[in-house]
Each structure stands twice: as structure tokens, then as C-alpha cells.
PDB file of C-alpha atoms in Angstrom:
ATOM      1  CA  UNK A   1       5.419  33.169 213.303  1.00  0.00           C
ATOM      2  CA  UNK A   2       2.832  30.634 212.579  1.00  0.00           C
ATOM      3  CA  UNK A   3       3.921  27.740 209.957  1.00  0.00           C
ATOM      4  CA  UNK A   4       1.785  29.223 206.953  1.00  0.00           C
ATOM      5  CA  UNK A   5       3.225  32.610 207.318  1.00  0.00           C
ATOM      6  CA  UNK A   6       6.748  31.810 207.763  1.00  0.00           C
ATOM      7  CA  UNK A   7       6.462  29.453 204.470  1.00  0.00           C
ATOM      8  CA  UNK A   8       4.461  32.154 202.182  1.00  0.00           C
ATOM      9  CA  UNK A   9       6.975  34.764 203.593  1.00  0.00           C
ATOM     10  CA  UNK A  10      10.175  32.749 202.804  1.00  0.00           C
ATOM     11  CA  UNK A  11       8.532  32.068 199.312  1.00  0.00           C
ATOM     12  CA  UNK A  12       7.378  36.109 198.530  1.00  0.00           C
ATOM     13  CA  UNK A  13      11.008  37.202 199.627  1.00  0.00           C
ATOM     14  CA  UNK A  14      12.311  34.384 197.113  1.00  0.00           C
ATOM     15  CA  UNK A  15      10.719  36.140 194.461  1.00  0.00           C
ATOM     16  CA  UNK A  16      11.606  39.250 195.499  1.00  0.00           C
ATOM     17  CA  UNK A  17      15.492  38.091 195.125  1.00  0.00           C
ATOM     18  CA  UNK A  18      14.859  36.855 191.978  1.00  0.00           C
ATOM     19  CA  UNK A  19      12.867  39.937 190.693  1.00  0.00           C
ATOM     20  CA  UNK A  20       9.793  38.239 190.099  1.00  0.00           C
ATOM     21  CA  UNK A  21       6.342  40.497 190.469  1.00  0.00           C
ATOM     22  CA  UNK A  22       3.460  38.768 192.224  1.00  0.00           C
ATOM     23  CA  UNK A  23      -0.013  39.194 191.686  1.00  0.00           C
ATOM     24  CA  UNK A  24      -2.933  38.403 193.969  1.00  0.00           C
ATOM     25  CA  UNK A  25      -5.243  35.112 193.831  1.00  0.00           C
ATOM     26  CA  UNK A  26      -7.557  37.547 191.460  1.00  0.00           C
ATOM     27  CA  UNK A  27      -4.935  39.140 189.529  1.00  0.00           C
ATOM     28  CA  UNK A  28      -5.201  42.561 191.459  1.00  0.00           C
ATOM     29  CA  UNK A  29      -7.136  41.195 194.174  1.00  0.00           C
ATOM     30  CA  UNK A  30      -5.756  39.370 196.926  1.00  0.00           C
ATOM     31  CA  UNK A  31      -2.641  38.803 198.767  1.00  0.00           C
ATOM     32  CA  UNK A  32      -0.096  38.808 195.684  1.00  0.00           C
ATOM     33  CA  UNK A  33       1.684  35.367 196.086  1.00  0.00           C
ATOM     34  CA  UNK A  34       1.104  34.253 192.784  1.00  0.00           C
ATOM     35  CA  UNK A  35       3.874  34.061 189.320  1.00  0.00           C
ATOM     36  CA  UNK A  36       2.054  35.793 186.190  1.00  0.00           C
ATOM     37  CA  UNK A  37       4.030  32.791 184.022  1.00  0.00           C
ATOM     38  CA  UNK A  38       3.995  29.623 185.459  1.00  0.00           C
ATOM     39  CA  UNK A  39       7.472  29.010 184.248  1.00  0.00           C
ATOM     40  CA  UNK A  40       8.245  31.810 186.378  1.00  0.00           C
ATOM     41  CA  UNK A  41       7.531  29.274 189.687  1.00  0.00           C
ATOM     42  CA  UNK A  42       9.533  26.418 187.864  1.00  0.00           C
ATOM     43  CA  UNK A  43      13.044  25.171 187.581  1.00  0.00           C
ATOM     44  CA  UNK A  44      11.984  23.880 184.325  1.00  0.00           C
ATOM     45  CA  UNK A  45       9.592  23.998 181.840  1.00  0.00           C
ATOM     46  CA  UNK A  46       6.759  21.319 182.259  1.00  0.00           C
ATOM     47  CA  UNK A  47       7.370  18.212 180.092  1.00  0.00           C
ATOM     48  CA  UNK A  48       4.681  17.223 177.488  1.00  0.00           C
ATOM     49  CA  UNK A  49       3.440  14.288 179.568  1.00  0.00           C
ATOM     50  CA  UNK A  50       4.028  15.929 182.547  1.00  0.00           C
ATOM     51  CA  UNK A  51       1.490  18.643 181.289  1.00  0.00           C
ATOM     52  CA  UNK A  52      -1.101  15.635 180.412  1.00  0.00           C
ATOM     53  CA  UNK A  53      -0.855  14.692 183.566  1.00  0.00           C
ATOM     54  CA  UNK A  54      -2.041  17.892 185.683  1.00  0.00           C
ATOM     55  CA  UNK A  55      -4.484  18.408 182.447  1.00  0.00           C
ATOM     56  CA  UNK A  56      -6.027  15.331 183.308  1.00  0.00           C
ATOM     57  CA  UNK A  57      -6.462  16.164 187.195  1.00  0.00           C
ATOM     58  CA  UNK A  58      -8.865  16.943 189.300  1.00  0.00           C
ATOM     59  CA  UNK A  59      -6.995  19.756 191.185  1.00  0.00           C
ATOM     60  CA  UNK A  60      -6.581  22.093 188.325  1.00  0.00           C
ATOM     61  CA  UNK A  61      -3.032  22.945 189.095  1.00  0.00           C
ATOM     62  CA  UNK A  62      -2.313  24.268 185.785  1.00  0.00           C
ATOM     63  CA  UNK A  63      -5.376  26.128 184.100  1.00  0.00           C
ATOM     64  CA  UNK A  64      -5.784  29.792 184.513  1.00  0.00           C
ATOM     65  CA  UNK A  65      -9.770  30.292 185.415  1.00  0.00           C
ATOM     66  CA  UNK A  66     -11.588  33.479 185.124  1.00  0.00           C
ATOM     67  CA  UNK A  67      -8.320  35.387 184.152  1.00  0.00           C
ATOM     68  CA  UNK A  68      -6.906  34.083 188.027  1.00  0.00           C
ATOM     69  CA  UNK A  69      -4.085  32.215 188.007  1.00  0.00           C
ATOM     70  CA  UNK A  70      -3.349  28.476 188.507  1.00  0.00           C
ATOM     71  CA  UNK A  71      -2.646  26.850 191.389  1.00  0.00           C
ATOM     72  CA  UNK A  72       0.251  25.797 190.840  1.00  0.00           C
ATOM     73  CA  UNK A  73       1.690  29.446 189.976  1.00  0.00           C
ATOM     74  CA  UNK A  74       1.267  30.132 193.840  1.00  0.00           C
ATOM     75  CA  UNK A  75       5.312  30.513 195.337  1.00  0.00           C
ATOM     76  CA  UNK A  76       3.790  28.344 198.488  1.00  0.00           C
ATOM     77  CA  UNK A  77       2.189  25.290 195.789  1.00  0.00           C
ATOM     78  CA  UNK A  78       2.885  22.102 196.741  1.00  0.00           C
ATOM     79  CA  UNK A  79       2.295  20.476 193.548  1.00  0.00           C
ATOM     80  CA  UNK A  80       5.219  23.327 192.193  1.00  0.00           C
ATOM     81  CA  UNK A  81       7.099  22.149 195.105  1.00  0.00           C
ATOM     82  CA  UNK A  82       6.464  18.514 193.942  1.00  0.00           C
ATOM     83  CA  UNK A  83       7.277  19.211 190.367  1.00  0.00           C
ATOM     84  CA  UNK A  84      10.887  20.965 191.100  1.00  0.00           C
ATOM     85  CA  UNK A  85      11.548  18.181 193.340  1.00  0.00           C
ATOM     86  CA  UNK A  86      10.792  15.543 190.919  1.00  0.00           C
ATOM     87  CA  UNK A  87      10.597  16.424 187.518  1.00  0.00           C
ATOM     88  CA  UNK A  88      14.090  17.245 187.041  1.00  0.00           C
ATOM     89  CA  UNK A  89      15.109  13.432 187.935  1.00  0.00           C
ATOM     90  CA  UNK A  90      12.321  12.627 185.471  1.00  0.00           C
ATOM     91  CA  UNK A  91      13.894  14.627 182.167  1.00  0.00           C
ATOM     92  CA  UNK A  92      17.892  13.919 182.851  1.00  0.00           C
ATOM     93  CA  UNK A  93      16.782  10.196 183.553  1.00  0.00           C
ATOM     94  CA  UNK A  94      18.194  10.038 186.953  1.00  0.00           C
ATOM     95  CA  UNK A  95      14.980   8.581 188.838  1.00  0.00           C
ATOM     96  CA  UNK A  96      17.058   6.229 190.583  1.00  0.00           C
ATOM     97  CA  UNK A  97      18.844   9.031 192.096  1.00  0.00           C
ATOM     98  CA  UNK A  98      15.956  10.736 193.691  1.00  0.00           C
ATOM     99  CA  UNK A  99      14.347   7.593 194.904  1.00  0.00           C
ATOM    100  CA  UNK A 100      17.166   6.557 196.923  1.00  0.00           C
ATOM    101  CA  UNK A 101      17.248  10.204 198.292  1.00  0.00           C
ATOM    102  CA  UNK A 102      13.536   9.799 198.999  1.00  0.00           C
ATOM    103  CA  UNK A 103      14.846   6.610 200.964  1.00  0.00           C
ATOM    104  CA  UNK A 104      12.283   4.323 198.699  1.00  0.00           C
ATOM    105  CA  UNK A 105      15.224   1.716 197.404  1.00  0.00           C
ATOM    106  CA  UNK A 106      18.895   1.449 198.094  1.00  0.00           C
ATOM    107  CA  UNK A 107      21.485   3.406 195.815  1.00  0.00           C
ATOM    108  CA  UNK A 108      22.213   0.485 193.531  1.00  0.00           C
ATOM    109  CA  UNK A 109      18.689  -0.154 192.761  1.00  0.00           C
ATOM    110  CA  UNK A 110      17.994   0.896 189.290  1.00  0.00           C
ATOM    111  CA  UNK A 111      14.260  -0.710 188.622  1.00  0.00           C
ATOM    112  CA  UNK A 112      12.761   2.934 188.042  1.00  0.00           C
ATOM    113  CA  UNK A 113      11.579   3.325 184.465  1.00  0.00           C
ATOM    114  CA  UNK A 114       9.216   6.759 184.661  1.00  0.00           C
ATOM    115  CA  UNK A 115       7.802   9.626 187.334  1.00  0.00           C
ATOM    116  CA  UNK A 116       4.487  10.459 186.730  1.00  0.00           C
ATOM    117  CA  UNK A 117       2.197  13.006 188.385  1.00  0.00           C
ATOM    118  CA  UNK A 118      -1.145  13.636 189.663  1.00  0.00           C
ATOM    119  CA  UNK A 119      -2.334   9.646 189.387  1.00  0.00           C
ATOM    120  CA  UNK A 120      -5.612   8.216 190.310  1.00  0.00           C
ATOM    121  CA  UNK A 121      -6.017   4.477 191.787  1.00  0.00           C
ATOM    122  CA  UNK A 122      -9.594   3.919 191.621  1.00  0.00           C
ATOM    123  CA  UNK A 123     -10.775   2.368 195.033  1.00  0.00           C
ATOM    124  CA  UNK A 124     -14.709   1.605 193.956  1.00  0.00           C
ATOM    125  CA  UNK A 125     -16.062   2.364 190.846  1.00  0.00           C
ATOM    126  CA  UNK A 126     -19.302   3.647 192.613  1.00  0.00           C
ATOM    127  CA  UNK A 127     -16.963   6.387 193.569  1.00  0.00           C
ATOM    128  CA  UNK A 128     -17.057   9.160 191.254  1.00  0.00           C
ATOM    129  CA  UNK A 129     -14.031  10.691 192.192  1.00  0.00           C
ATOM    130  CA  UNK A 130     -10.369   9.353 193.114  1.00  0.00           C
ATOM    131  CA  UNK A 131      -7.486  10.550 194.982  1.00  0.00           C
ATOM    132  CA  UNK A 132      -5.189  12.156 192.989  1.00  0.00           C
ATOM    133  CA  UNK A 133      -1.507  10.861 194.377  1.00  0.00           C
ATOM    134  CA  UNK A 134       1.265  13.904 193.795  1.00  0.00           C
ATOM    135  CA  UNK A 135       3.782  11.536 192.575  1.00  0.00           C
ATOM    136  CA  UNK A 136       4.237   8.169 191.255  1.00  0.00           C
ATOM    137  CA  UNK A 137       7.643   6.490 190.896  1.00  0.00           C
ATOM    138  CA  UNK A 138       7.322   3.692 188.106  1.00  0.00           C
ATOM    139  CA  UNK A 139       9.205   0.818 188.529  1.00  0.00           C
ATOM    140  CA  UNK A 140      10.096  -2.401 185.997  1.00  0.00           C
ATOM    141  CA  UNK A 141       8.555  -5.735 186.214  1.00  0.00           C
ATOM    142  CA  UNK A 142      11.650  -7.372 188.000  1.00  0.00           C
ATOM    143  CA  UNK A 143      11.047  -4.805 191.033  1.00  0.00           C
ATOM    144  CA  UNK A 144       9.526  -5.954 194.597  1.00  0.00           C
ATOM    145  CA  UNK A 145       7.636  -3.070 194.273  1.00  0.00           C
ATOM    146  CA  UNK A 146       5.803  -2.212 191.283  1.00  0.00           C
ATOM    147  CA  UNK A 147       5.504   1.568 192.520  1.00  0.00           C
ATOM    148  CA  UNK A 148       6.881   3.966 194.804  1.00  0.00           C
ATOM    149  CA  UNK A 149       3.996   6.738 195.678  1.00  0.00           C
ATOM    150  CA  UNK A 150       4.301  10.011 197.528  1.00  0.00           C
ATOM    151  CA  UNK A 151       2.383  12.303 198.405  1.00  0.00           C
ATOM    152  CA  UNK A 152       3.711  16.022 198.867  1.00  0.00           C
ATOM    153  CA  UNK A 153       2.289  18.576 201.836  1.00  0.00           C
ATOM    154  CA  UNK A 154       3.798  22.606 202.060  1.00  0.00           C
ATOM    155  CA  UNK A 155       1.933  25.175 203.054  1.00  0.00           C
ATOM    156  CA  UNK A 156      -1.816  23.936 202.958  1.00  0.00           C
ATOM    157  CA  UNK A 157      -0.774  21.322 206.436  1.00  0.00           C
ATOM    158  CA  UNK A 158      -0.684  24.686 207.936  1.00  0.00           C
ATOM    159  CA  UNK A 159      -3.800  26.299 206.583  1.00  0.00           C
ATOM    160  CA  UNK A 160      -6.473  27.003 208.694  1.00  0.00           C
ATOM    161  CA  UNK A 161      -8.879  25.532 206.460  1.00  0.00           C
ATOM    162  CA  UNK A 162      -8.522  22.107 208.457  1.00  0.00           C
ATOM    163  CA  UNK A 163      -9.320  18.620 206.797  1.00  0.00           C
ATOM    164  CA  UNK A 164     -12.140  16.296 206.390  1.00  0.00           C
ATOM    165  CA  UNK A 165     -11.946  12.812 208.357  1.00  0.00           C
ATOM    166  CA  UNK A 166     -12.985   9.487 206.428  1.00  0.00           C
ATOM    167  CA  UNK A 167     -16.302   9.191 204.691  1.00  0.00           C
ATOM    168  CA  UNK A 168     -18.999   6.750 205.805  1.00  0.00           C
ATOM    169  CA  UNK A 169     -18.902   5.722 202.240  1.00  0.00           C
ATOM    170  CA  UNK A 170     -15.281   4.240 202.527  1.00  0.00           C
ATOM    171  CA  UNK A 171     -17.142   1.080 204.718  1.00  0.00           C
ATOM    172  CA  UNK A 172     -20.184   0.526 202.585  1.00  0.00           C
ATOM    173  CA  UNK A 173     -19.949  -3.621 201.807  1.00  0.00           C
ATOM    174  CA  UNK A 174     -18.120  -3.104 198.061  1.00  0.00           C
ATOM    175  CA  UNK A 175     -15.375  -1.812 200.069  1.00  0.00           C
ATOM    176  CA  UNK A 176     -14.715  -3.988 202.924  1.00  0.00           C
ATOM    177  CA  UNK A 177     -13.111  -6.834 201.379  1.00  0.00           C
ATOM    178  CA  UNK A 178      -9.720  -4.165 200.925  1.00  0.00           C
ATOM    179  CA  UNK A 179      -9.822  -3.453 204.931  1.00  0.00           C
ATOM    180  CA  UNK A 180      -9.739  -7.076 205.491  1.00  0.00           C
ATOM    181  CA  UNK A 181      -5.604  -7.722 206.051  1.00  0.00           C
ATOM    182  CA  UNK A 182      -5.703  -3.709 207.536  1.00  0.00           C
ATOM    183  CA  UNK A 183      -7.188  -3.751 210.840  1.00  0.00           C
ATOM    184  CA  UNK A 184      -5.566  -1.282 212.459  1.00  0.00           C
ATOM    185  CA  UNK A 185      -5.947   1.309 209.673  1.00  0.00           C
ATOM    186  CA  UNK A 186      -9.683   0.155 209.681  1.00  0.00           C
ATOM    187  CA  UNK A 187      -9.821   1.262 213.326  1.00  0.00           C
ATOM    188  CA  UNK A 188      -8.051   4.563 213.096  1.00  0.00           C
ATOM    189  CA  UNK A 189     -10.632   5.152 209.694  1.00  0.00           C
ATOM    190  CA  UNK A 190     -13.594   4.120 212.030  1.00  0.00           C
ATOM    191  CA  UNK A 191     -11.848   6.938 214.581  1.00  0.00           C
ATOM    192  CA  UNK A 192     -12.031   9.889 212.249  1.00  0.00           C
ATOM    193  CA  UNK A 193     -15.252   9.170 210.451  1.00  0.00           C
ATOM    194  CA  UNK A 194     -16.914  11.312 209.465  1.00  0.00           C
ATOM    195  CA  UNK A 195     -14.879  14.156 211.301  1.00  0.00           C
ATOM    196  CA  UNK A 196     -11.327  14.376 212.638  1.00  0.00           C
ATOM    197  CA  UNK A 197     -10.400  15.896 215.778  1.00  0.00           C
ATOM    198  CA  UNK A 198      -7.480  14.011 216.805  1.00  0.00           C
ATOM    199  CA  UNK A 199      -5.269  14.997 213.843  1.00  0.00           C
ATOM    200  CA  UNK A 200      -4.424  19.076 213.168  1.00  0.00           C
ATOM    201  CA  UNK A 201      -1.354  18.975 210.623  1.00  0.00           C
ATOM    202  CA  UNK A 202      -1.297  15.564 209.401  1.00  0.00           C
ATOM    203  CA  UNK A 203      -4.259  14.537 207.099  1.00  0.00           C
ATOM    204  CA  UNK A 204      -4.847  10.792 207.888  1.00  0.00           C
ATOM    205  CA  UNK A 205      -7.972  10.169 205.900  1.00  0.00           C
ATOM    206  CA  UNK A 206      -6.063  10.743 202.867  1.00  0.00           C
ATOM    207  CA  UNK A 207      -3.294   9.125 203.192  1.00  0.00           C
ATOM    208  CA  UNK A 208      -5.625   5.929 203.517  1.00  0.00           C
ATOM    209  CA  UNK A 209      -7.356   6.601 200.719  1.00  0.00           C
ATOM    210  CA  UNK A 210      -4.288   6.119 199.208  1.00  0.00           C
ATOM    211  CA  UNK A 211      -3.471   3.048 200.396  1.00  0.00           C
ATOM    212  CA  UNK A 212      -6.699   1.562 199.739  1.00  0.00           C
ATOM    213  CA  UNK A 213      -6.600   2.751 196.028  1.00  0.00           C
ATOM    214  CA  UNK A 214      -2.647   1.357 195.910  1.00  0.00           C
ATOM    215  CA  UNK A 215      -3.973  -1.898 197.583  1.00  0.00           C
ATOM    216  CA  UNK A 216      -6.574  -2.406 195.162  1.00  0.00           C
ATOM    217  CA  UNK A 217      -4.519  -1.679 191.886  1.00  0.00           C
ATOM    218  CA  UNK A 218      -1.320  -3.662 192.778  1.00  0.00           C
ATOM    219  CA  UNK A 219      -1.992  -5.485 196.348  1.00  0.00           C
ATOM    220  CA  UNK A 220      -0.757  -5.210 199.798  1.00  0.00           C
ATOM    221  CA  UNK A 221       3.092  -5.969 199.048  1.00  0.00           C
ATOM    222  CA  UNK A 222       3.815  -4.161 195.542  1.00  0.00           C
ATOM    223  CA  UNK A 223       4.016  -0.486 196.594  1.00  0.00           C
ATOM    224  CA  UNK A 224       5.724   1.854 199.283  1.00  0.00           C
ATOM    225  CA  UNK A 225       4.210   5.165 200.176  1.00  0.00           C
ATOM    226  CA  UNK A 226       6.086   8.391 201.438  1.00  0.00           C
ATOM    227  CA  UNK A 227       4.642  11.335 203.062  1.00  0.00           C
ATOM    228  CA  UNK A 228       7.119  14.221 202.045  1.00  0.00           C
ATOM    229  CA  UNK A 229       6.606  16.982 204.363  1.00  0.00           C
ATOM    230  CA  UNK A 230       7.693  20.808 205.022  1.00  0.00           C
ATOM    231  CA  UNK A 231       8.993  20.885 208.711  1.00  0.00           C
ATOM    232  CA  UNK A 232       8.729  24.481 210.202  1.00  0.00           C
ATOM    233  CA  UNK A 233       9.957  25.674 213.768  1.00  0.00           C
ATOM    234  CA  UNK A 234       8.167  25.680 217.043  1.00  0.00           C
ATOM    235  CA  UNK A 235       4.833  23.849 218.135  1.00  0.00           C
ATOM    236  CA  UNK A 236       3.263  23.138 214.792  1.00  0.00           C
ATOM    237  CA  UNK A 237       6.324  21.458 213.134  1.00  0.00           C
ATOM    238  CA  UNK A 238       7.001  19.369 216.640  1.00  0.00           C
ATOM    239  CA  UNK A 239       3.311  17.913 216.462  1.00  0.00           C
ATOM    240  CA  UNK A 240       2.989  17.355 213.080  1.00  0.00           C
ATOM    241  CA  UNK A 241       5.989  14.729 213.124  1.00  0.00           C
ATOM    242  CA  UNK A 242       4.764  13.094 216.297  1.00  0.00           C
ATOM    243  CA  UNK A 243       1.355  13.072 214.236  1.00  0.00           C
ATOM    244  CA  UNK A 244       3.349  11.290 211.355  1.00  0.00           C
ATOM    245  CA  UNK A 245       4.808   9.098 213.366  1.00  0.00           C
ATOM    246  CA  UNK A 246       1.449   7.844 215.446  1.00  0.00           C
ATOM    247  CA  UNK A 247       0.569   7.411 211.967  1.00  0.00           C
ATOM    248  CA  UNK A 248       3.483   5.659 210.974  1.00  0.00           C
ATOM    249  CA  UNK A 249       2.335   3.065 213.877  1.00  0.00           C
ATOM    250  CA  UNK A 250      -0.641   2.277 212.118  1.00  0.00           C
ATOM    251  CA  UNK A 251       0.793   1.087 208.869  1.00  0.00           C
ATOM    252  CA  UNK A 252       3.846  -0.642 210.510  1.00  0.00           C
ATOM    253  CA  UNK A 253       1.066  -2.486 212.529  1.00  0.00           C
ATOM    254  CA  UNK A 254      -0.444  -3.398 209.264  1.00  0.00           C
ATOM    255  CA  UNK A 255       2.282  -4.325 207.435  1.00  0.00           C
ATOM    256  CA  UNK A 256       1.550  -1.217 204.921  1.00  0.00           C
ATOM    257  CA  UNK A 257       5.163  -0.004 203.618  1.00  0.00           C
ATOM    258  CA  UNK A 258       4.400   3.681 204.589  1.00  0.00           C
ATOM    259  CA  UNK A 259       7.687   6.311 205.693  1.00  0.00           C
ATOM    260  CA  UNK A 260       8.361  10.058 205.826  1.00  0.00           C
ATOM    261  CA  UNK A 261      10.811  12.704 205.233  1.00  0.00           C
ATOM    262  CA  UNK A 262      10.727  16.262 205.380  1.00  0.00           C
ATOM    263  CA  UNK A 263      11.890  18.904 202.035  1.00  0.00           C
ATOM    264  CA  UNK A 264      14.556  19.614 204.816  1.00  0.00           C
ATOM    265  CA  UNK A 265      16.254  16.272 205.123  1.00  0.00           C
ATOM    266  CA  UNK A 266      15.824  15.362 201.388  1.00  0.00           C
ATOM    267  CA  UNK A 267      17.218  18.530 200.098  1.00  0.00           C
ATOM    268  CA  UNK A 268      19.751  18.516 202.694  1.00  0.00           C
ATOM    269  CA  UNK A 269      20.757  14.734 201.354  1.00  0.00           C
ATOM    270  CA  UNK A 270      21.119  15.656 197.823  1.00  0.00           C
ATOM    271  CA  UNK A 271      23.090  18.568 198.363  1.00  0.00           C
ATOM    272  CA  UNK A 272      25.059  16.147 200.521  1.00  0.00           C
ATOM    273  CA  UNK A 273      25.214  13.115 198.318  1.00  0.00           C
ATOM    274  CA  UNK A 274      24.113  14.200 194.007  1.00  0.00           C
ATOM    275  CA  UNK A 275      25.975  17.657 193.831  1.00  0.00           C
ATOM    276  CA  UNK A 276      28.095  16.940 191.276  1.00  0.00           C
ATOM    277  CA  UNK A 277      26.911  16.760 187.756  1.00  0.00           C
ATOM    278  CA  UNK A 278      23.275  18.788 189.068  1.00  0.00           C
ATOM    279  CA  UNK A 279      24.776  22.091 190.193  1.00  0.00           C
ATOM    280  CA  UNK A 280      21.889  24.290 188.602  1.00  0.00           C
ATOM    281  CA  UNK A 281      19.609  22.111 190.143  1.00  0.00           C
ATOM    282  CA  UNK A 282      20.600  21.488 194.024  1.00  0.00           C
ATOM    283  CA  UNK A 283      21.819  25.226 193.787  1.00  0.00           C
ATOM    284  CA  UNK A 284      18.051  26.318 193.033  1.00  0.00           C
ATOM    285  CA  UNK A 285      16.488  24.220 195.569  1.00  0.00           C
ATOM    286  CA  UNK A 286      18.388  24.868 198.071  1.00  0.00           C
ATOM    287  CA  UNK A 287      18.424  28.636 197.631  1.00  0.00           C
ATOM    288  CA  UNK A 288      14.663  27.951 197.318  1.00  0.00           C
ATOM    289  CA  UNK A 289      13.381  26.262 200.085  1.00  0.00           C
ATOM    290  CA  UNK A 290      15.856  25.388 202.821  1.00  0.00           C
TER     291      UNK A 290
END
């Protein structure tokens, strides 16, 4: 079973257990893999600011549109992925919990202050548009780094839609002076521009998009990046980590504070390690998605 399948088939039988009816991408149309509520997809109800947040978007995870439903009320969303991941940490106040699951600080750190979703970091204001990161860990002013970023793949790595390489835009003469100190992710950008064929599951370009925008808000040294990953059996889970980890190359060669971790591993740790005190919780992701 391909990755996409197995992942929108673990999801569908998840609502099934928990007596939830689907409904297609057009209410009757279309594979039904959709919640009619969108609590109905959550662990929790959104939080106020959380709901500013995807309001304020690009992606419009939240809105229905032409009486279809949001984005995120797909079972396979990552950004509903992201949000019962994260936003639980974010209402209990545990963030420093979570980021030391994530592997971001060690366990006695406790410079996190906020988690924040769907954030732009504006890389050129000739760009009309900016990459929206999935989640943003906020830390105090006494921190080494200002932010912890991550951005959250599921089922879409293992679409067949494919993904764009890096825009000739991203070299125009405005921009260059944030490739300067990043050769080597200035090479692998020159690489897949405008189209890339050496990446299938891993989507480069954007994951230097967000480093440039990152750069260019709070410098090279103030941030750390994680790509948080679904891993699935078989070929397509095997090359999408060595993907991640040619990538990883890159960024280590550049100095770029960049690591990885699958749902898997970080579900797997918390079970392990923050049980106690967030049965409901661990109990629901784990039931969920491991």
C-alpha cells in the first residue's frame, strides 16, 4: 500500500472507531475523508488566537468555501495533525515540554513563552506572498534562540501532486545579500530551480524559503528549524529520510540549525517520557496516529 493510502486509510478507520460520519471534499461528492464539525478532527477546541492565526493565513485551513469543508477538517490534514500535536502544550502551558520532545532545547530549558501557528517571515517585500511556517515556538529574550520553527508534512509528502523547485525570483539582486553566509543551500537552490527532479517526498524549496525568511527576521544564529515528518513502511518512507538527511547535509554545511523527527518517534517519546499528568492527551494521539 502506497504511503497516501495507508495514511487516509488509518485516518477513515479512526473515525469509523470513533463513530464519526465523513463526507466527501464536496459534501456528497468526493472520497468522504472529511469531519462535518471541525471539532470533530480536534482534541480540542481551537483557541481564540489560535483561530486568528489560521484566519489570517494563506492556506485557508479553517473556512468552509462553497458549502465544502475546510482543510483542516480532512482526517489526513497536516495542519490538524499540527494543531493536536501542539496546541495542547500551548493551552495547559507546558511548551517547554513539547519542545524538548521535539528535541529543540534540553528538558530544563524553560525560555518558551507562546506557540503560534501559521506565521509568515517576509523574505522581500517585492514578494507578494510569504511562506506560511506550521508552527512557531516563541521563546524569551534571555534564549540563544529567539524561535524554534517547524514545519509539519502527513499525507500531502505522499501525494501525487509533486512540488515546485525554487523560483528564479528567489536570486533576483534584493535577495542575494541573505545567500551570502549560505553557499551550499545557494547551490542546492540553483539545483532545483525552477523544477525539481532530484527530490520526490521531501520538499526542499520550501524548507529554504523558510530559512531565508527566518534569516532575514532574526539572523543566521537566533532560530532552529524542524522538519516533523509522517514515516510510512516500505520504499517511500526509506527515501524520504535519506532525502531528509541529504538535506540535513546542506544546512549542517551551512551552519543553518535545521533537524528532523518523525510523528512516530515524537509520539513514541511522550508516551515514553510526559504520560503522567496528560493521560487524555497521549492516550488520543497515540490511538490516533501511531
Amino acid at each position: 500500500m502506497k504511503g497516501f493510502e495507508y495514511i487516509l486509510a488509518k485516518q477513515v478507520q479512526w473515525a469509523k472507531r470513533k463513530n464519526i460520519s465523513l463526507i466527501g471534499s464536496k459534501v456528497d461528492k468526493g472520497f468522504p475523508a472529511y469531519t462535518k464539525k471541525l471539532e470533530e478532527n480536534l482534541f480540542e477546541p481551537l483557541a481564540a488566537d489560535v483561530i486568528a492565526d489560521f484566519s489570517k493565513g494563506d492556506g485557508g485551513e479553517i473556512l468552509n468555501k462553497n458549502n465544502s469543508p475546510a482543510k483542516m477538517n480532512a482526517v489526513h490534514s497536516s495542519s490538524a495533525l499540527g494543531v493536536n500535536l501542539f496546541h495542547y502544550w500551548k493551552t495547559t502551558g507546558k511548551i517547554d515540554n513539547i519542545s524538548h520532545a521535539c528535541g529543540l532545547c534540553a528538558k530544563q530549558n524553560k525560555t518558551q513563552t507562546d506557540i503560534n501557528f501559521e506565521q509568515k517571515f517576509i523574505i522581500s517585500k517585492a514578494f507578494p506572498f510569504c511562506p506560511n511556517l506550521d508552527v512557531v515556538i516563541e521563546n524569551n529574550d534571555k534564549a540563544q534562540y529567539k524561535v524554534f520553527a517547524i514545519e509539519c508534512k502527513y499525507s500531502e509528502a505522499y501525494s501525487n501532486h509533486g512540488h515546485s523547485g525554487v523560483d528564479p525570483k528567489y536570486f533576483n539582486n534584493d535577495i542575494l545579500p541573505l545567500w551570502k553566509d549560505i553557499p551550499k543551500l545557494y547551490e542546492l537552490a540553483k539545483a532545483i530551480s525552477p523544477d525539481d527532479s532530484d527530490f520526490k517526498f521531501l520538499h526542499p524549496a520550501q524548507l529554504i524559503k523558510h530559512i531565508l525568511g527566518l534569516k532575514n527576521k532574526y539572523g543566521k544564529k537566533s532560530f532552529r528549524l524542524l522538519y516533523l515528518w509522517y514515516d510510512v513502511l516500505g520504499e517511500e518512507g526509506y527515501i524520504h529520510r535519506n532525502e531528509i538527511d541529504k538535506f540535513s547535509e546542506y544546512t549542517k554545511a551551512d551552519d543553518i540549525k535545521f533537524s528532523s523527527i518523525s510523528y512516530q518517534e515524537l509520539i513514541t517519546f511522550l508516551a515514553d517520557n510526559y504520560y503522567d499528568t496528560n493521560e487524555k492527551y497521549i492516550e488520543y494521539i497515540t490511538d490516533r496516529y501511531l
